[in-house]
Amino acid sequence: MNSPFENDSSREAALLALEWGKIIARLCGHASSEPGQALCRTLLPGTDLDTIRISLEENRDGRRMILNDGALPLEGVGEIEEAVEKASKGATLSPSELLLIGQTARAGERIRKFFDNRRGSYPRLSHHAHEIPPLRDIAEEIEFKINPDGNIPDRASDDLGPLRRRSANSRARLQETADRIIASQRYARHVQENYATVRSGRLVIPFKTASKAMFNGIVHDTSQSGQTVFFEPEELVSINNEVRIAELEVEREIARILAEISGHVARKAKELRQALERLARIDFIQARCLLADELSASEPTVNASGEVDLRCARHPLLILSGRPVVANDLKVGRPYVCLVLTGPNAGGKTVALKTLGTLVLMAMAGLSIPASPDSTVSVFHKIFVAVGDEQSVEHDLSTYSAHIRRLNGILREADKGSLVLLDEVVSGTDPREGAAIARSFLETLADREVRVIATTHFEELKGIAFTDRRFENGSMAFDGDNLRPTYRLSLGAPGRSMGMEIARALGFPEEVLSLARTYLAGPGADLAEVIDRLETERERLRTETAAMAARTKEAEEQRRKLEAEREKVRSEESRVVSNARRKMMEEVRKAEGELSRIMEEMRKDRRIDTVRKASTVLKEWKDKARAEEENPAVRTMMSRTAPAEQDAVLLPGQKVFVRSLSREAEVAAVSTPGDREAEVVAGGMKVRVPRDQIRVFPGQGAAKEFKKEAASRHTEVLSAGVYLQSPENTIDLRGMYADEAVAEVEAFLDRLALAQSPHAFIIHGHGTGALKTAIRRHLSKSPYIKQSMPAPREQGGDGATIVVF
């Protein structure tokens, strides 16, 4: 990522003034591994928009992952670059070095498996995980041949176990022989101590110095007093030699095993380096996400327009300190290029200025910022920060001299793509002269379209926004009743310095303040009065806006309640109609049964009373049917609908009322004027009903554009097939990598095939054509697909593919 500070003398000053190091230190604290921390330590703001946007998308993906699945299992990732390089040059690595390599390889396997199990869920992170090479073989080899404590177990080779047992047997024989010598009568009065010890890697016995010449053997050492010699009798020499040879054989076998594993590491050097680089990158991304969660941050929109619009911005270091933070809106770049912040001392002007600068740096570095997600941040090719007093006794610089030197450097280098942050512009000299220099300095930067935020107490600068539209005022509010700052920033009006009020709150003598007030004269007093009036008017507008917002919220709540009531009535209406229909059908079935019985009686016996009985039953049945037709709920639905026009086309999803069912339904398939029946969904079941039984709601009749062409195209529609698109049968793959898209298509086809969907839409766009080619190649091999084709022009053309199951 290209830094706006590379080869720039302002780099250290800007980063130091905005305390960038503290942000990075906190970021490093969230990294799980040394390689991840190394990436965090090197993070600097950049200007490449694509890189920044990708980083912010990674943050968004990672935060969603942490919320849903928790943090990634990155334990064991270590700095293995040096060890891999040694192995590549033929060196044998130590067990601890190999263990670290094995743990890193195992971590790579865990991360790949984690994302394989969540394919398609977090594409920005899984992209990195899929580039981790398979390293299961080397991880398993190291775990099998080296214990977690660094020891080589017997299972590491076929020879190691027998060699160790032979060495142990020799050592046991050696100890038994030494114990026998110490206990024997021949040596008993010559032995100084009744134990055997080790000197120069060989087992020896402490003898009296005077006795050493009495026996054959080797003297290895003497005591400090000279009274004892550490003697290896000739009985121990051959066994000591045997033990040493056995130990050397074990050591050689262990060295061979380590060399063998190191050779495997050398052959996998490229894959191990790639795995380390991807794991470090994933750890770095996760650290950014954890920092974002700690700051309750979000991802802003980034651009290169020079516009910064921060909503509800908070300084990250204040959040991390645990103190309550007042969120403020900060804006510069459009329509004005210079924001002049005024207000009382200790009122938060410098914090507001630093907040904007720090959040711009964070966004340019790809970090989420503690501000509303609808915030906008521009990248800047140069950033200048002048905060604090730079007077220097060593270099004979006063506050004013140091300040002017810094401003002069800004004038030399600042251009249209620059951001300048100035705290107390042109301070440390005569106020009238300082104000004049400050105004000319700011106007010069405005002429260059440099974005500037400056804090000041100069009254002359507070009025510049009223005559120059390139400037805007911002004021830090002050609670006059309690004489304390609120740290709340308001845009559009200047603020008072409140020097008198603060002095009074700090115990300054009232008589001195009264005398000072008599010296306040000239335009400054008039401006203070104007500011007070503006503040009063702004407070009135704020109150009215809050009241209007409350009324709007109340109206919206009422609207939601009315909509809920309307839906409740609609549901109740449908329920009543359904119940009425069910009752009517029961009565009809009873009447039919009674009618059948009477007709049978009439057939057997043609008596006049039987005919009268049949007439009575038929009349009762007709009366009941007529009564159901008069049911209020049915009549309501009939009044709200109208018969479908003869030339109308019924479209899927269209709400209708079916007379024969006495209830609402939804059209399930296209029905043209030539169809005698229509397919509808009612009560969760799909049924076919006569078209003359269907009534349509006003505004949901047949689509006009289908009316004229329906009859002529009916045969064509039936032969070519109607491919209707809906959210359920459509997948959008634009912006994905080919392998991720193919995996998404597989899952999508599985789901629709199980649901017995007749067709589906796959949107892949045009782009370079690689994604489209990969998807269509995969579709040609799919067992689900009967036919696939580019979509019609009105449904996406060649940028989409229709598949028929």
Coordinates of N, CA, C and O in Angstrom, one line a residue, residues 603-739:
R603 N -88.3 -43.4 -6.9 CA -88.1 -44.4 -8.0 C -88.9 -45.7 -7.6 O -89.5 -46.3 -8.4
K604 N -88.9 -46.0 -6.3 CA -89.6 -47.2 -5.9 C -91.1 -47.0 -5.7 O -91.9 -47.9 -5.9
D605 N -91.4 -45.8 -5.3 CA -92.8 -45.6 -5.0 C -93.2 -44.2 -5.5 O -92.8 -43.2 -4.9
R606 N -94.0 -44.1 -6.5 CA -94.3 -42.8 -7.2 C -95.5 -42.2 -6.4 O -96.4 -41.7 -7.1
R607 N -95.5 -42.0 -5.2 CA -96.5 -41.4 -4.4 C -96.4 -39.9 -4.4 O -95.3 -39.4 -4.4
I608 N -97.5 -39.2 -4.3 CA -97.4 -37.7 -4.4 C -96.8 -37.1 -3.1 O -96.1 -36.1 -3.2
D609 N -96.9 -37.7 -1.9 CA -96.2 -37.2 -0.7 C -94.7 -37.2 -0.8 O -94.0 -36.4 -0.3
T610 N -94.2 -38.3 -1.5 CA -92.8 -38.3 -1.7 C -92.3 -37.2 -2.6 O -91.2 -36.6 -2.4
V611 N -93.0 -36.9 -3.6 CA -92.6 -35.8 -4.5 C -92.6 -34.5 -3.8 O -91.7 -33.6 -3.9
R612 N -93.7 -34.3 -2.9 CA -93.7 -33.1 -2.1 C -92.5 -33.0 -1.2 O -91.9 -31.9 -0.9
K613 N -92.1 -34.1 -0.6 CA -91.0 -34.1 0.3 C -89.7 -33.8 -0.4 O -88.9 -33.0 0.1
A614 N -89.5 -34.2 -1.6 CA -88.3 -33.9 -2.4 C -88.3 -32.4 -2.7 O -87.3 -31.7 -2.7
S615 N -89.5 -31.9 -3.1 CA -89.6 -30.4 -3.4 C -89.2 -29.6 -2.1 O -88.5 -28.6 -2.2
T616 N -89.6 -30.1 -1.0 CA -89.3 -29.4 0.3 C -87.8 -29.4 0.5 O -87.2 -28.3 0.9
V617 N -87.1 -30.5 0.4 CA -85.7 -30.6 0.6 C -84.9 -29.7 -0.4 O -84.0 -29.0 0.0
L618 N -85.3 -29.7 -1.6 CA -84.7 -28.9 -2.6 C -84.8 -27.4 -2.3 O -83.8 -26.7 -2.4
K619 N -86.0 -27.0 -1.8 CA -86.2 -25.6 -1.5 C -85.3 -25.2 -0.3 O -84.7 -24.2 -0.2
E620 N -85.2 -26.2 0.7 CA -84.4 -25.9 1.9 C -82.9 -25.7 1.5 O -82.2 -24.9 2.0
W621 N -82.4 -26.6 0.6 CA -81.0 -26.6 0.1 C -80.7 -25.2 -0.6 O -79.7 -24.6 -0.4
K622 N -81.7 -24.8 -1.5 CA -81.5 -23.6 -2.2 C -81.5 -22.4 -1.2 O -80.7 -21.4 -1.4
D623 N -82.4 -22.4 -0.2 CA -82.4 -21.3 0.8 C -81.1 -21.2 1.5 O -80.5 -20.1 1.8
K624 N -80.5 -22.4 1.9 CA -79.2 -22.4 2.6 C -78.1 -21.9 1.7 O -77.2 -21.1 2.2
A625 N -78.1 -22.3 0.5 CA -77.0 -21.8 -0.4 C -77.2 -20.3 -0.6 O -76.2 -19.6 -0.7
R626 N -78.4 -19.8 -0.8 CA -78.6 -18.4 -0.9 C -78.2 -17.6 0.3 O -77.6 -16.6 0.2
A627 N -78.4 -18.3 1.5 CA -78.0 -17.6 2.7 C -76.4 -17.5 2.8 O -75.9 -16.5 3.3
E628 N -75.8 -18.5 2.3 CA -74.3 -18.5 2.4 C -73.8 -17.4 1.4 O -72.8 -16.8 1.6
E629 N -74.5 -17.3 0.2 CA -74.1 -16.3 -0.7 C -74.2 -14.9 -0.1 O -73.5 -13.9 -0.4
E630 N -75.2 -14.8 0.8 CA -75.4 -13.5 1.5 C -74.5 -13.3 2.7 O -74.6 -12.3 3.4
N631 N -73.6 -14.3 3.0 CA -72.7 -14.1 4.2 C -71.9 -12.8 4.0 O -71.4 -12.5 3.0
P632 N -71.8 -12.0 5.1 CA -71.2 -10.7 5.0 C -69.7 -10.8 4.5 O -69.2 -9.9 3.8
A633 N -69.0 -11.8 5.0 CA -67.6 -11.9 4.7 C -67.4 -12.2 3.2 O -66.6 -11.6 2.5
V634 N -68.3 -13.1 2.7 CA -68.2 -13.4 1.2 C -68.6 -12.2 0.4 O -68.0 -11.9 -0.6
R635 N -69.7 -11.5 0.8 CA -70.1 -10.3 0.1 C -69.0 -9.3 0.1 O -68.8 -8.6 -0.9
T636 N -68.3 -9.1 1.2 CA -67.2 -8.1 1.3 C -66.1 -8.4 0.2 O -65.7 -7.6 -0.5
M637 N -65.7 -9.7 0.2 CA -64.7 -10.1 -0.8 C -65.2 -9.9 -2.2 O -64.4 -9.6 -3.1
M638 N -66.4 -10.3 -2.4 CA -67.0 -10.1 -3.8 C -67.0 -8.6 -4.2 O -66.8 -8.3 -5.3
S639 N -67.3 -7.7 -3.2 CA -67.4 -6.3 -3.5 C -66.0 -5.7 -3.8 O -65.9 -4.7 -4.5
R640 N -65.0 -6.3 -3.2 CA -63.6 -5.8 -3.4 C -63.0 -6.3 -4.6 O -61.9 -5.9 -5.0
T641 N -63.6 -7.2 -5.3 CA -63.0 -7.8 -6.5 C -63.9 -7.6 -7.7 O -65.1 -7.3 -7.6
A642 N -63.4 -8.0 -8.9 CA -64.1 -7.9 -10.1 C -63.8 -9.1 -11.0 O -62.7 -9.7 -10.8
P643 N -64.7 -9.6 -11.8 CA -64.4 -10.7 -12.7 C -63.1 -10.4 -13.6 O -62.9 -9.3 -14.0
A644 N -62.3 -11.4 -13.8 CA -61.1 -11.2 -14.6 C -61.6 -11.0 -16.1 O -62.5 -11.7 -16.6
E645 N -61.0 -10.0 -16.7 CA -61.4 -9.8 -18.1 C -61.0 -10.9 -19.0 O -60.1 -11.7 -18.7
Q646 N -61.8 -11.1 -20.1 CA -61.6 -12.3 -21.0 C -60.2 -12.3 -21.6 O -59.7 -13.3 -21.9
D647 N -59.7 -11.1 -21.9 CA -58.4 -11.1 -22.6 C -57.2 -10.8 -21.6 O -56.1 -10.5 -22.0
A648 N -57.5 -11.1 -20.3 CA -56.5 -10.8 -19.3 C -55.5 -12.0 -19.2 O -55.9 -13.2 -19.4
V649 N -54.3 -11.7 -18.9 CA -53.3 -12.7 -18.6 C -53.0 -12.7 -17.1 O -52.7 -11.7 -16.5
L650 N -53.2 -13.9 -16.4 CA -52.9 -14.0 -15.0 C -51.5 -14.4 -14.8 O -51.0 -15.3 -15.4
L651 N -50.8 -13.6 -14.0 CA -49.4 -13.7 -13.8 C -49.0 -14.4 -12.4 O -49.8 -14.2 -11.4
P652 N -48.0 -15.1 -12.3 CA -47.6 -15.8 -11.0 C -47.4 -14.7 -10.0 O -46.8 -13.6 -10.2
G653 N -47.9 -15.0 -8.7 CA -47.8 -14.1 -7.6 C -49.0 -13.1 -7.5 O -49.1 -12.5 -6.5
Q654 N -49.9 -13.1 -8.5 CA -51.0 -12.2 -8.5 C -52.0 -12.7 -7.5 O -52.4 -13.8 -7.5
K655 N -52.5 -11.8 -6.6 CA -53.5 -12.1 -5.6 C -54.9 -12.1 -6.3 O -55.2 -11.1 -7.0
V656 N -55.7 -13.1 -6.1 CA -57.1 -13.2 -6.7 C -58.0 -13.8 -5.6 O -57.6 -14.3 -4.6
F657 N -59.3 -13.7 -5.9 CA -60.4 -14.3 -5.1 C -61.1 -15.4 -5.9 O -61.6 -15.1 -7.0
V658 N -61.1 -16.6 -5.4 CA -61.7 -17.7 -6.1 C -63.1 -18.0 -5.6 O -63.3 -18.3 -4.4
R659 N -64.2 -17.8 -6.4 CA -65.5 -17.9 -5.9 C -65.8 -19.3 -5.5 O -66.5 -19.5 -4.4
S660 N -65.4 -20.3 -6.2 CA -65.7 -21.7 -5.9 C -65.1 -22.1 -4.6 O -65.5 -23.0 -3.9
L661 N -64.0 -21.5 -4.2 CA -63.3 -21.8 -2.9 C -63.7 -20.8 -1.8 O -63.4 -21.0 -0.6
S662 N -64.3 -19.6 -2.2 CA -64.7 -18.6 -1.3 C -63.5 -18.1 -0.4 O -63.6 -17.9 0.8
R663 N -62.4 -17.9 -1.1 CA -61.2 -17.5 -0.3 C -60.2 -16.9 -1.3 O -60.2 -17.1 -2.5
E664 N -59.2 -16.1 -0.7 CA -58.1 -15.5 -1.4 C -57.2 -16.7 -1.9 O -57.0 -17.7 -1.2
A665 N -56.5 -16.4 -3.0 CA -55.5 -17.3 -3.5 C -54.4 -16.5 -4.3 O -54.5 -15.3 -4.4
E666 N -53.4 -17.2 -4.7 CA -52.3 -16.6 -5.4 C -52.0 -17.4 -6.7 O -51.9 -18.7 -6.6
V667 N -52.0 -16.7 -7.8 CA -51.7 -17.4 -9.1 C -50.4 -18.1 -9.1 O -49.4 -17.4 -8.7
A668 N -50.3 -19.4 -9.5 CA -49.1 -20.1 -9.4 C -48.4 -20.2 -10.7 O -47.2 -20.4 -10.8
A669 N -49.1 -20.1 -11.9 CA -48.5 -20.2 -13.2 C -49.2 -19.3 -14.1 O -50.4 -18.9 -13.9
V670 N -48.5 -18.9 -15.2 CA -49.2 -18.0 -16.2 C -50.4 -18.6 -16.8 O -50.4 -19.8 -17.2
S671 N -51.5 -17.8 -16.9 CA -52.7 -18.3 -17.5 C -53.2 -17.3 -18.5 O -53.4 -16.1 -18.2
T672 N -53.2 -17.7 -19.8 CA -53.5 -16.8 -20.9 C -55.0 -16.9 -21.2 O -55.7 -17.9 -20.8
P673 N -55.5 -16.0 -22.0 CA -57.0 -16.0 -22.3 C -57.5 -17.3 -22.9 O -58.6 -17.7 -22.8
G674 N -56.6 -18.1 -23.6 CA -57.1 -19.3 -24.2 C -57.2 -20.5 -23.2 O -57.7 -21.5 -23.6
D675 N -56.7 -20.3 -22.0 CA -56.8 -21.4 -21.0 C -58.2 -21.4 -20.4 O -58.7 -20.4 -20.0
R676 N -58.7 -22.6 -20.2 CA -60.0 -22.8 -19.5 C -59.9 -22.8 -18.0 O -60.8 -22.5 -17.3
E677 N -58.6 -23.2 -17.5 CA -58.4 -23.2 -16.1 C -57.2 -22.5 -15.7 O -56.3 -22.1 -16.6
A678 N -57.0 -22.2 -14.5 CA -55.9 -21.5 -14.0 C -55.3 -22.2 -12.7 O -56.1 -22.8 -12.0
E679 N -54.0 -22.2 -12.6 CA -53.4 -22.9 -11.4 C -53.2 -21.9 -10.3 O -52.5 -20.8 -10.5
V680 N -53.7 -22.1 -9.1 CA -53.6 -21.2 -8.0 C -53.1 -22.0 -6.8 O -53.2 -23.2 -6.7
V681 N -52.5 -21.2 -5.8 CA -52.1 -21.7 -4.5 C -53.1 -21.2 -3.4 O -53.2 -20.0 -3.3
A682 N -53.8 -22.1 -2.7 CA -54.7 -21.6 -1.7 C -54.6 -22.5 -0.5 O -54.6 -23.8 -0.6
G683 N -54.4 -21.9 0.7 CA -54.2 -22.7 1.9 C -53.0 -23.7 1.9 O -53.0 -24.7 2.5
G684 N -51.9 -23.3 1.2 CA -50.7 -24.1 1.1 C -50.8 -25.2 0.1 O -49.9 -26.0 -0.1
M685 N -51.9 -25.3 -0.7 CA -52.1 -26.4 -1.7 C -52.2 -25.7 -3.1 O -52.8 -24.7 -3.2
K686 N -51.7 -26.4 -4.1 CA -51.8 -25.9 -5.5 C -52.9 -26.7 -6.1 O -53.0 -27.9 -6.2
V687 N -53.9 -25.9 -6.7 CA -55.1 -26.5 -7.3 C -55.4 -25.8 -8.6 O -54.9 -24.6 -8.8
R688 N -56.1 -26.4 -9.5 CA -56.6 -25.8 -10.8 C -58.1 -25.5 -10.7 O -58.9 -26.4 -10.2
V689 N -58.5 -24.3 -11.1 CA -59.8 -23.9 -11.0 C -60.3 -23.2 -12.3 O -59.4 -22.7 -13.0
P690 N -61.5 -23.3 -12.6 CA -62.0 -22.6 -13.9 C -61.7 -21.1 -13.8 O -61.8 -20.5 -12.8
R691 N -61.3 -20.6 -15.0 CA -61.0 -19.1 -15.0 C -62.2 -18.3 -14.7 O -62.1 -17.2 -14.1
D692 N -63.4 -18.8 -15.0 CA -64.6 -17.9 -14.8 C -64.9 -17.8 -13.3 O -65.8 -17.1 -12.9
Q693 N -64.2 -18.6 -12.4 CA -64.4 -18.5 -11.0 C -63.5 -17.6 -10.3 O -63.5 -17.4 -9.1
I694 N -62.6 -17.0 -11.1 CA -61.5 -16.1 -10.6 C -62.0 -14.6 -10.7 O -62.4 -14.2 -11.7
R695 N -61.8 -13.9 -9.5 CA -62.1 -12.5 -9.5 C -60.8 -11.8 -9.1 O -60.0 -12.3 -8.2
V696 N -60.4 -10.7 -9.7 CA -59.2 -10.0 -9.4 C -59.4 -8.7 -8.6 O -60.5 -8.2 -8.6
F697 N -58.3 -8.4 -7.9 CA -58.4 -7.1 -7.1 C -58.0 -5.9 -7.9 O -57.2 -6.1 -8.9
P698 N -58.6 -4.8 -7.7 CA -58.3 -3.6 -8.5 C -56.8 -3.3 -8.4 O -56.2 -3.4 -7.3
G699 N -56.2 -3.0 -9.5 CA -54.7 -2.7 -9.6 C -53.9 -3.9 -9.7 O -52.7 -3.8 -9.9
Q700 N -54.5 -5.1 -9.6 CA -53.7 -6.3 -9.8 C -54.2 -7.2 -10.9 O -54.2 -8.4 -10.8
G701 N -54.8 -6.5 -11.9 CA -55.4 -7.3 -13.0 C -54.3 -7.8 -13.9 O -53.1 -7.7 -13.6
A702 N -54.7 -8.2 -15.0 CA -53.7 -8.8 -16.0 C -52.7 -7.7 -16.4 O -53.1 -6.5 -16.5
A703 N -51.5 -8.1 -16.7 CA -50.5 -7.1 -17.2 C -50.9 -6.7 -18.6 O -51.1 -7.5 -19.5
K704 N -50.9 -5.3 -18.8 CA -51.4 -4.8 -20.0 C -50.5 -5.2 -21.2 O -50.9 -5.4 -22.3
E705 N -49.2 -5.3 -20.9 CA -48.3 -5.6 -22.0 C -48.5 -7.0 -22.5 O -48.0 -7.3 -23.6
F706 N -49.2 -7.8 -21.7 CA -49.4 -9.2 -22.2 C -50.7 -9.3 -23.0 O -50.9 -10.3 -23.7
K707 N -51.6 -8.4 -22.8 CA -53.0 -8.6 -23.4 C -53.0 -8.7 -24.9 O -53.6 -9.6 -25.4
K708 N -52.3 -7.8 -25.6 CA -52.3 -7.8 -27.0 C -51.6 -9.0 -27.7 O -52.0 -9.5 -28.7
E709 N -50.6 -9.5 -27.0 CA -49.7 -10.5 -27.6 C -50.0 -11.9 -27.1 O -49.5 -12.9 -27.6
A710 N -50.9 -12.0 -26.0 CA -51.0 -13.3 -25.4 C -51.6 -14.4 -26.3 O -51.0 -15.5 -26.3
A711 N -52.6 -14.0 -27.1 CA -53.2 -15.1 -27.9 C -52.3 -15.6 -29.0 O -52.2 -16.8 -29.2
S712 N -51.6 -14.6 -29.6 CA -50.7 -14.9 -30.7 C -49.5 -15.7 -30.3 O -48.9 -16.5 -31.0
R713 N -49.1 -15.4 -29.0 CA -47.8 -16.1 -28.5 C -48.1 -17.3 -27.7 O -47.2 -17.9 -27.2
H714 N -49.4 -17.7 -27.5 CA -49.7 -18.8 -26.6 C -49.0 -20.1 -27.0 O -48.4 -20.8 -26.2
T715 N -49.1 -20.4 -28.3 CA -48.4 -21.6 -28.8 C -46.9 -21.6 -28.7 O -46.3 -22.5 -28.2
E716 N -46.3 -20.3 -28.9 CA -44.9 -20.2 -28.8 C -44.4 -20.4 -27.3 O -43.4 -21.0 -27.0
V717 N -45.2 -19.8 -26.4 CA -44.9 -19.9 -25.0 C -44.9 -21.4 -24.5 O -44.0 -21.9 -23.8
L718 N -45.9 -22.1 -25.0 CA -46.0 -23.5 -24.6 C -44.8 -24.3 -25.1 O -44.3 -25.2 -24.5
S719 N -44.4 -24.0 -26.4 CA -43.3 -24.8 -27.0 C -42.0 -24.4 -26.5 O -41.1 -25.3 -26.2
A720 N -41.7 -23.1 -26.3 CA -40.4 -22.6 -25.9 C -40.2 -22.7 -24.4 O -39.1 -22.8 -23.9
G721 N -41.3 -22.7 -23.6 CA -41.1 -22.7 -22.2 C -41.1 -21.3 -21.6 O -40.5 -20.4 -22.2
V722 N -41.7 -21.1 -20.5 CA -41.7 -19.8 -19.8 C -40.7 -19.9 -18.6 O -40.9 -20.7 -17.7
Y723 N -39.7 -19.1 -18.6 CA -38.7 -19.1 -17.5 C -38.9 -17.9 -16.7 O -38.4 -16.8 -17.0
L724 N -39.6 -18.1 -15.6 CA -40.0 -16.9 -14.7 C -38.9 -16.9 -13.6 O -38.5 -17.9 -13.0
Q725 N -38.4 -15.6 -13.4 CA -37.3 -15.4 -12.4 C -37.9 -14.9 -11.1 O -38.8 -14.1 -11.0
S726 N -37.3 -15.5 -10.0 CA -37.7 -15.1 -8.6 C -36.5 -15.1 -7.8 O -35.4 -15.7 -8.1
P727 N -36.5 -14.5 -6.6 CA -35.3 -14.5 -5.7 C -34.9 -15.9 -5.3 O -33.8 -16.2 -5.1
E728 N -36.0 -16.9 -5.2 CA -35.6 -18.2 -4.8 C -34.9 -19.0 -5.9 O -34.1 -19.9 -5.5
N729 N -35.1 -18.7 -7.2 CA -34.4 -19.5 -8.2 C -33.3 -18.7 -8.9 O -32.9 -19.1 -10.0
T730 N -32.8 -17.7 -8.2 CA -31.7 -16.9 -8.8 C -30.5 -16.8 -7.9 O -30.7 -16.6 -6.7
I731 N -29.3 -16.8 -8.4 CA -28.1 -16.6 -7.7 C -27.2 -15.6 -8.4 O -27.1 -15.7 -9.6
D732 N -26.7 -14.7 -7.6 CA -25.8 -13.7 -8.2 C -24.4 -13.9 -7.8 O -24.0 -13.9 -6.6
L733 N -23.5 -14.2 -8.8 CA -22.1 -14.6 -8.5 C -21.1 -13.5 -8.9 O -19.9 -13.7 -8.8
R734 N -21.6 -12.3 -9.3 CA -20.7 -11.3 -9.7 C -19.7 -10.9 -8.6 O -20.2 -10.7 -7.4
G735 N -18.5 -10.7 -8.9 CA -17.5 -10.3 -7.9 C -16.7 -11.4 -7.3 O -15.8 -11.2 -6.5
M736 N -17.2 -12.7 -7.5 CA -16.5 -13.8 -6.9 C -15.4 -14.4 -7.7 O -15.3 -14.1 -8.9
Y737 N -14.5 -15.1 -7.1 CA -13.5 -15.8 -7.8 C -14.1 -17.1 -8.4 O -15.1 -17.6 -8.0
A738 N -13.5 -17.6 -9.5 CA -14.1 -18.7 -10.2 C -14.4 -19.9 -9.4 O -15.4 -20.5 -9.4
D739 N -13.3 -20.3 -8.6 CA -13.5 -21.5 -7.8 C -14.6 -21.4 -6.7 O -15.3 -22.3 -6.4

